[in-house]
Amino acid sequence: MKILSGIRSSGILHLGNYLGAIKNWVELQEKADKAIYMVADYHAITTPYDPKKFKNQVLDVALDYLAAGVDPKKSLLIRQSQIPQHTELAWIFNTITPVSWLNRLPTYQEQIKNSPNHMGLLDYPVLMAADILIYKANVVPVGDDQLAHIDVTNEIVKKFNHMFGETFEPVKPYLAEGARIMSLKNPNNKMSKTGDEGIALNDSAEAIREKIKRATTDSGSEIKFDREKKPAISNLLDIYHLLSGKKIEKIEDDYEGKSYSQFKEDLAEVIVDYLKPFQQKRAEIEENMEVELILTESEKNAIIIAEKTLKTVKTSMGLI
Ligand code: ATP
Ligand code: MG
């Protein structure tokens, strides 16, 4: 099993990124033959950003990976933009990917509602396919918003193999139990870095309490899981369950006859306690480790693997 996954350095990571992706990364690095975790900086520049802050934003994401337990002895931690083979392979894939596979994707359609429509947004899944396939990764731990992009990757695999000979294996998504954590303001949108407010992994206890207090709730007063009729409270129950390990039914029983506000106060403490060790570890790493050095070491290794794939690809295409 070879793993590749990444997160855009487009803002501060939140509970959805942790529960939907990073938590699995830490488990998978133990079992995988190779695990590569990427700071997706080239994906991040597809939405507005501040160039003066960007480099630190990238290092902050790598710091979050380390604090969450990604171990540079077991995994490679890389910046997408430092391995030029990703974008080279993306160009090659561009030449075999019909635009119609991309412009109907829900993530793209959603994004162009809010941002200027440009090629980078449309092409995002092609670069993602290259990110994965340049390392011949076959398992990709992601949240469920990325499933359609994995489908595109597999279409590209089929088409490339058909045109130029068996080169790539199909890719499997690996979904976490927390694959879709919703926004606290609007439970119909997923929590995201660039959209609705979420709980950031480095939020202070005060900020967490305040955000949970203000989180949207549904009509009625029962603490009951019902994704359709009570999406807001169901999302909060999900978070409670995932962070405390208690079954949803048990939480419902515990809060029978109790108020939303009591439930929310307790949930805030569950989150604060859960994030405390992460935050402590993050502060220690920030003090003691050279994050950029860890990245450059990993990148040297990643480039060797990436170049090997690119050579094979170029050879089968008649480029070299
Ligand atoms: P952005 O708004 O910049 O796109 P994002 O929060 O959607 O930020 P990404 O960098 O796009 O984060 O995604 C990183 C990983 O986190 C992906 O595997 C994605 O599926 C997962 N993920 C993102 N949001 C959630 C969520 N709300 N719940 C579970 N997983 C999520
Ligand atoms: Mg996203």
XYZ file of C-alpha atoms and ligand atoms in Angstrom:
352
model
C 0.000 0.000 0.000
C 1.342 3.404 -1.036
C -0.318 6.481 0.401
C -0.497 10.040 -0.866
C -2.593 12.805 0.603
C -2.459 16.541 1.087
C -4.119 19.655 2.407
C -4.182 23.071 0.768
C -2.182 25.710 2.619
C -5.128 28.060 2.240
C -5.732 28.821 5.898
C -5.710 27.391 9.354
C -6.564 23.714 9.579
C -9.816 22.780 11.254
C -11.466 19.794 12.903
C -12.815 18.590 9.544
C -9.299 18.395 8.097
C -8.186 16.523 11.171
C -11.079 14.062 11.441
C -11.535 13.649 7.705
C -7.891 13.307 6.726
C -4.930 13.708 9.081
C -6.188 11.310 11.741
C -6.142 8.543 9.133
C -2.737 9.575 7.850
C -1.208 8.938 11.236
C -2.718 5.448 11.379
C -1.870 4.619 7.785
C 1.799 5.595 8.038
C 2.237 2.575 10.358
C 0.928 0.079 7.798
C 1.947 1.604 4.496
C 4.936 0.612 2.373
C 5.289 4.306 1.671
C 3.342 7.331 2.920
C 3.726 10.786 1.422
C 1.931 13.775 2.925
C 1.948 16.944 0.947
C 1.325 20.577 1.683
C -0.709 21.432 -1.389
C 0.688 24.908 -1.980
C 0.055 24.880 -5.742
C -3.559 23.952 -5.050
C -3.733 26.733 -2.454
C -2.842 29.484 -4.923
C -5.978 28.743 -6.937
C -7.916 30.847 -4.396
C -6.948 34.350 -3.171
C -3.971 34.522 -0.800
C -1.428 36.983 0.547
C 2.065 36.351 -0.892
C 3.680 37.987 2.144
C 2.085 35.482 4.499
C 2.073 32.486 2.226
C 5.417 30.912 3.071
C 4.604 30.854 6.778
C 1.164 29.495 6.011
C 2.828 26.586 4.204
C 5.190 25.898 7.111
C 2.260 26.127 9.534
C 0.442 23.347 7.723
C 3.559 21.157 7.888
C 3.789 21.972 11.594
C 0.187 20.851 12.048
C 0.998 17.551 10.326
C 3.904 16.966 12.700
C 1.894 17.963 15.770
C -0.896 15.583 14.771
C 1.600 12.725 14.708
C 2.892 12.478 11.155
C 6.362 11.090 11.738
C 9.116 12.158 9.334
C 10.928 8.888 10.051
C 7.974 6.959 8.643
C 6.511 9.368 6.093
C 7.698 11.927 3.605
C 6.448 15.460 4.227
C 6.647 17.529 1.085
C 5.638 20.803 -0.510
C 3.910 20.221 -3.813
C 5.649 23.158 -5.506
C 9.107 21.812 -4.637
C 8.658 18.672 -6.731
C 8.340 19.977 -10.295
C 7.431 16.506 -11.571
C 3.885 16.965 -10.186
C 3.166 19.847 -12.546
C 4.997 18.219 -15.447
C 2.848 15.130 -15.164
C -0.238 17.329 -14.772
C 0.585 18.951 -18.118
C 0.838 15.546 -19.727
C -2.501 14.508 -18.209
C -4.039 17.771 -19.435
C -3.492 16.579 -22.954
C -5.644 13.475 -22.424
C -8.327 14.837 -20.057
C -11.567 16.019 -21.678
C -12.770 19.352 -20.282
C -16.196 17.731 -19.842
C -14.787 15.532 -17.039
C -13.878 18.657 -15.100
C -16.427 21.390 -15.650
C -19.321 19.421 -14.210
C -17.603 18.622 -10.918
C -19.525 19.923 -7.878
C -16.420 21.432 -6.222
C -15.676 23.433 -9.375
C -19.276 24.540 -9.837
C -19.378 25.624 -6.198
C -16.116 27.534 -6.402
C -16.941 29.557 -9.488
C -20.000 30.909 -7.706
C -17.694 32.778 -5.318
C -14.383 33.266 -7.116
C -13.218 34.354 -10.534
C -13.270 31.405 -12.899
C -9.757 30.524 -14.039
C -7.916 27.541 -15.475
C -6.385 26.614 -12.119
C -9.795 25.952 -10.603
C -10.902 23.853 -13.545
C -7.621 21.955 -13.695
C -7.327 21.240 -9.979
C -8.355 17.554 -10.252
C -5.800 16.946 -13.020
C -2.996 18.240 -10.819
C -4.427 16.111 -8.018
C -4.269 13.039 -10.254
C -0.632 13.864 -10.984
C 0.099 14.361 -7.246
C -1.107 10.826 -6.615
C 0.167 9.038 -9.698
C 3.642 10.551 -9.794
C 4.340 8.355 -6.722
C 2.218 5.454 -8.011
C 0.202 5.773 -4.803
C -2.830 3.500 -4.635
C -4.592 4.603 -1.439
C -5.651 8.197 -0.843
C -7.094 9.132 2.559
C -9.529 12.026 1.991
C -12.799 13.530 3.129
C -15.861 12.763 1.041
C -15.769 16.065 -0.883
C -12.751 14.647 -2.725
C -14.372 11.423 -3.970
C -15.323 12.900 -7.337
C -11.698 13.934 -7.832
C -10.508 10.403 -7.137
C -12.929 9.238 -9.825
C -11.246 11.620 -12.279
C -7.862 10.193 -11.278
C -9.106 6.699 -12.098
C -10.484 7.844 -15.447
C -7.086 9.335 -16.254
C -5.400 6.058 -15.215
C -7.623 4.112 -17.614
C -7.164 6.504 -20.477
C -3.395 6.806 -20.068
C -2.944 3.029 -19.834
C -5.134 2.537 -22.887
C -3.229 5.095 -24.961
C 0.341 4.435 -23.863
C 0.395 0.987 -22.222
C -0.099 -0.277 -18.642
C 1.599 2.318 -16.456
C -0.662 3.256 -13.550
C -2.779 1.261 -11.105
C -6.274 2.303 -10.053
C -6.472 4.373 -6.887
C -8.724 3.806 -3.879
C -10.044 6.544 -1.629
C -9.805 5.825 2.095
C -12.616 7.483 3.988
C -12.559 8.312 7.669
C -15.583 8.061 9.919
C -15.398 11.860 10.154
C -15.299 12.263 6.374
C -17.821 15.087 6.364
C -17.822 17.533 9.243
C -20.227 20.361 8.593
C -19.935 24.096 9.225
C -21.060 25.378 12.605
C -22.965 28.245 11.002
C -24.651 26.424 8.167
C -24.901 22.659 8.619
C -25.616 22.223 4.913
C -22.090 23.349 4.028
C -19.007 21.439 4.948
C -16.562 23.008 7.383
C -13.764 24.534 5.303
C -10.711 26.736 5.574
C -11.861 29.274 3.062
C -15.605 29.154 3.636
C -17.652 28.922 6.776
C -16.147 29.198 10.176
C -14.896 26.019 11.753
C -13.017 25.042 14.868
C -9.353 25.630 14.087
C -6.937 23.096 15.523
C -5.101 25.911 17.296
C -8.159 27.756 18.634
C -7.894 28.786 22.277
C -10.258 27.249 24.828
C -12.106 30.565 24.934
C -12.542 30.689 21.163
C -13.809 27.107 21.093
C -16.356 27.774 23.845
C -17.557 30.882 22.059
C -17.850 29.180 18.663
C -19.769 26.208 20.032
C -22.063 28.499 21.983
C -22.850 30.410 18.797
C -23.158 27.279 16.624
C -26.483 27.003 14.806
C -28.960 24.572 16.320
C -32.154 23.149 14.870
C -35.714 23.811 15.914
C -37.020 21.702 18.768
C -34.979 21.001 21.843
C -34.207 17.293 21.734
C -30.623 16.094 21.406
C -31.361 13.489 18.751
C -29.356 12.403 15.713
C -31.334 12.976 12.535
C -29.171 14.076 9.637
C -32.118 15.289 7.560
C -34.406 16.927 10.044
C -31.758 18.032 12.542
C -28.568 18.585 10.555
C -27.003 21.041 13.001
C -27.372 18.989 16.160
C -26.427 15.829 14.233
C -23.163 17.448 13.221
C -22.445 18.447 16.817
C -23.278 14.896 17.931
C -20.905 13.567 15.295
C -18.094 15.750 16.591
C -18.859 14.770 20.194
C -18.829 11.067 19.228
C -15.639 11.248 17.162
C -13.675 13.134 19.816
C -14.948 11.364 22.932
C -15.274 7.857 21.481
C -18.788 7.603 22.987
C -21.486 6.078 20.796
C -24.080 8.527 19.450
C -26.930 6.591 21.176
C -25.114 6.828 24.483
C -24.703 10.587 24.100
C -28.394 10.909 23.204
C -29.301 8.952 26.363
C -26.990 11.039 28.518
C -28.644 14.241 27.320
C -32.245 13.134 27.420
C -34.255 15.925 29.020
C -31.244 18.261 29.015
C -30.935 21.504 27.094
C -29.020 22.360 23.945
C -26.951 24.800 25.979
C -25.900 22.132 28.503
C -24.946 19.821 25.625
C -22.998 22.594 23.930
C -21.110 23.517 27.091
C -20.013 19.908 27.521
C -19.147 19.510 23.853
C -16.910 22.592 24.055
C -14.985 20.946 26.912
C -14.674 17.691 24.943
C -13.102 19.647 22.088
C -10.839 21.707 24.333
C -9.547 18.546 26.054
C -9.099 16.706 22.785
C -7.065 19.477 21.198
C -4.892 20.209 24.239
C -2.204 17.537 23.594
C -2.086 18.506 19.918
C -1.621 22.161 20.815
C 1.081 21.385 23.377
C 2.959 19.221 20.916
C 2.641 21.907 18.272
C 4.175 24.506 20.583
C 7.067 22.149 21.437
C 7.779 21.370 17.797
C 7.645 25.033 16.881
C 10.268 25.691 19.532
C 12.564 22.756 18.817
C 12.294 21.538 15.265
C 13.341 22.999 11.926
C 10.207 22.334 9.928
C 11.680 23.606 6.679
C 14.648 21.277 7.039
C 12.348 18.289 7.538
C 10.538 19.257 4.361
C 13.688 19.642 2.252
C 15.033 16.282 3.429
C 11.774 14.551 2.466
C 11.616 16.404 -0.831
C 15.037 15.086 -1.873
C 13.691 11.554 -1.514
C 10.364 12.316 -3.143
C 12.045 13.801 -6.214
C 13.871 10.525 -6.861
C 10.611 8.544 -6.913
C 8.799 11.208 -8.939
C 11.528 11.447 -11.562
C 11.503 7.692 -12.059
C 7.773 7.733 -12.855
C 8.106 10.724 -15.135
C 10.896 9.020 -17.117
C 8.725 5.930 -17.649
C 5.811 8.107 -18.730
C 7.891 10.172 -21.138
C 9.445 7.039 -22.601
C 6.071 5.386 -23.272
C 4.820 8.609 -24.854
C 7.793 8.892 -27.159
C 9.039 12.104 -25.570
C 12.416 10.629 -24.713
P -10.423 24.929 1.371
O -11.583 25.749 1.780
O -9.149 25.694 1.266
O -10.657 24.046 0.174
P -10.754 22.594 3.020
O -11.090 22.674 4.454
O -11.799 22.152 2.057
O -10.138 23.985 2.624
P -8.759 20.988 1.685
O -7.335 21.413 1.782
O -9.524 21.286 0.448
O -9.504 21.622 2.940
O -8.873 19.443 1.983
C -7.914 18.745 2.763
C -8.463 17.414 3.224
O -9.429 17.631 4.271
C -9.195 16.639 2.134
O -8.929 15.263 2.309
C -10.654 16.934 2.414
O -11.499 15.926 1.928
C -10.646 16.984 3.936
N -11.741 17.831 4.421
C -11.929 19.135 4.127
N -13.005 19.605 4.757
C -13.530 18.561 5.462
C -14.664 18.414 6.305
N -15.452 19.441 6.535
N -14.885 17.218 6.879
C -14.056 16.166 6.640
N -12.973 16.225 5.837
C -12.703 17.418 5.252
Mg -11.372 22.079 -0.070
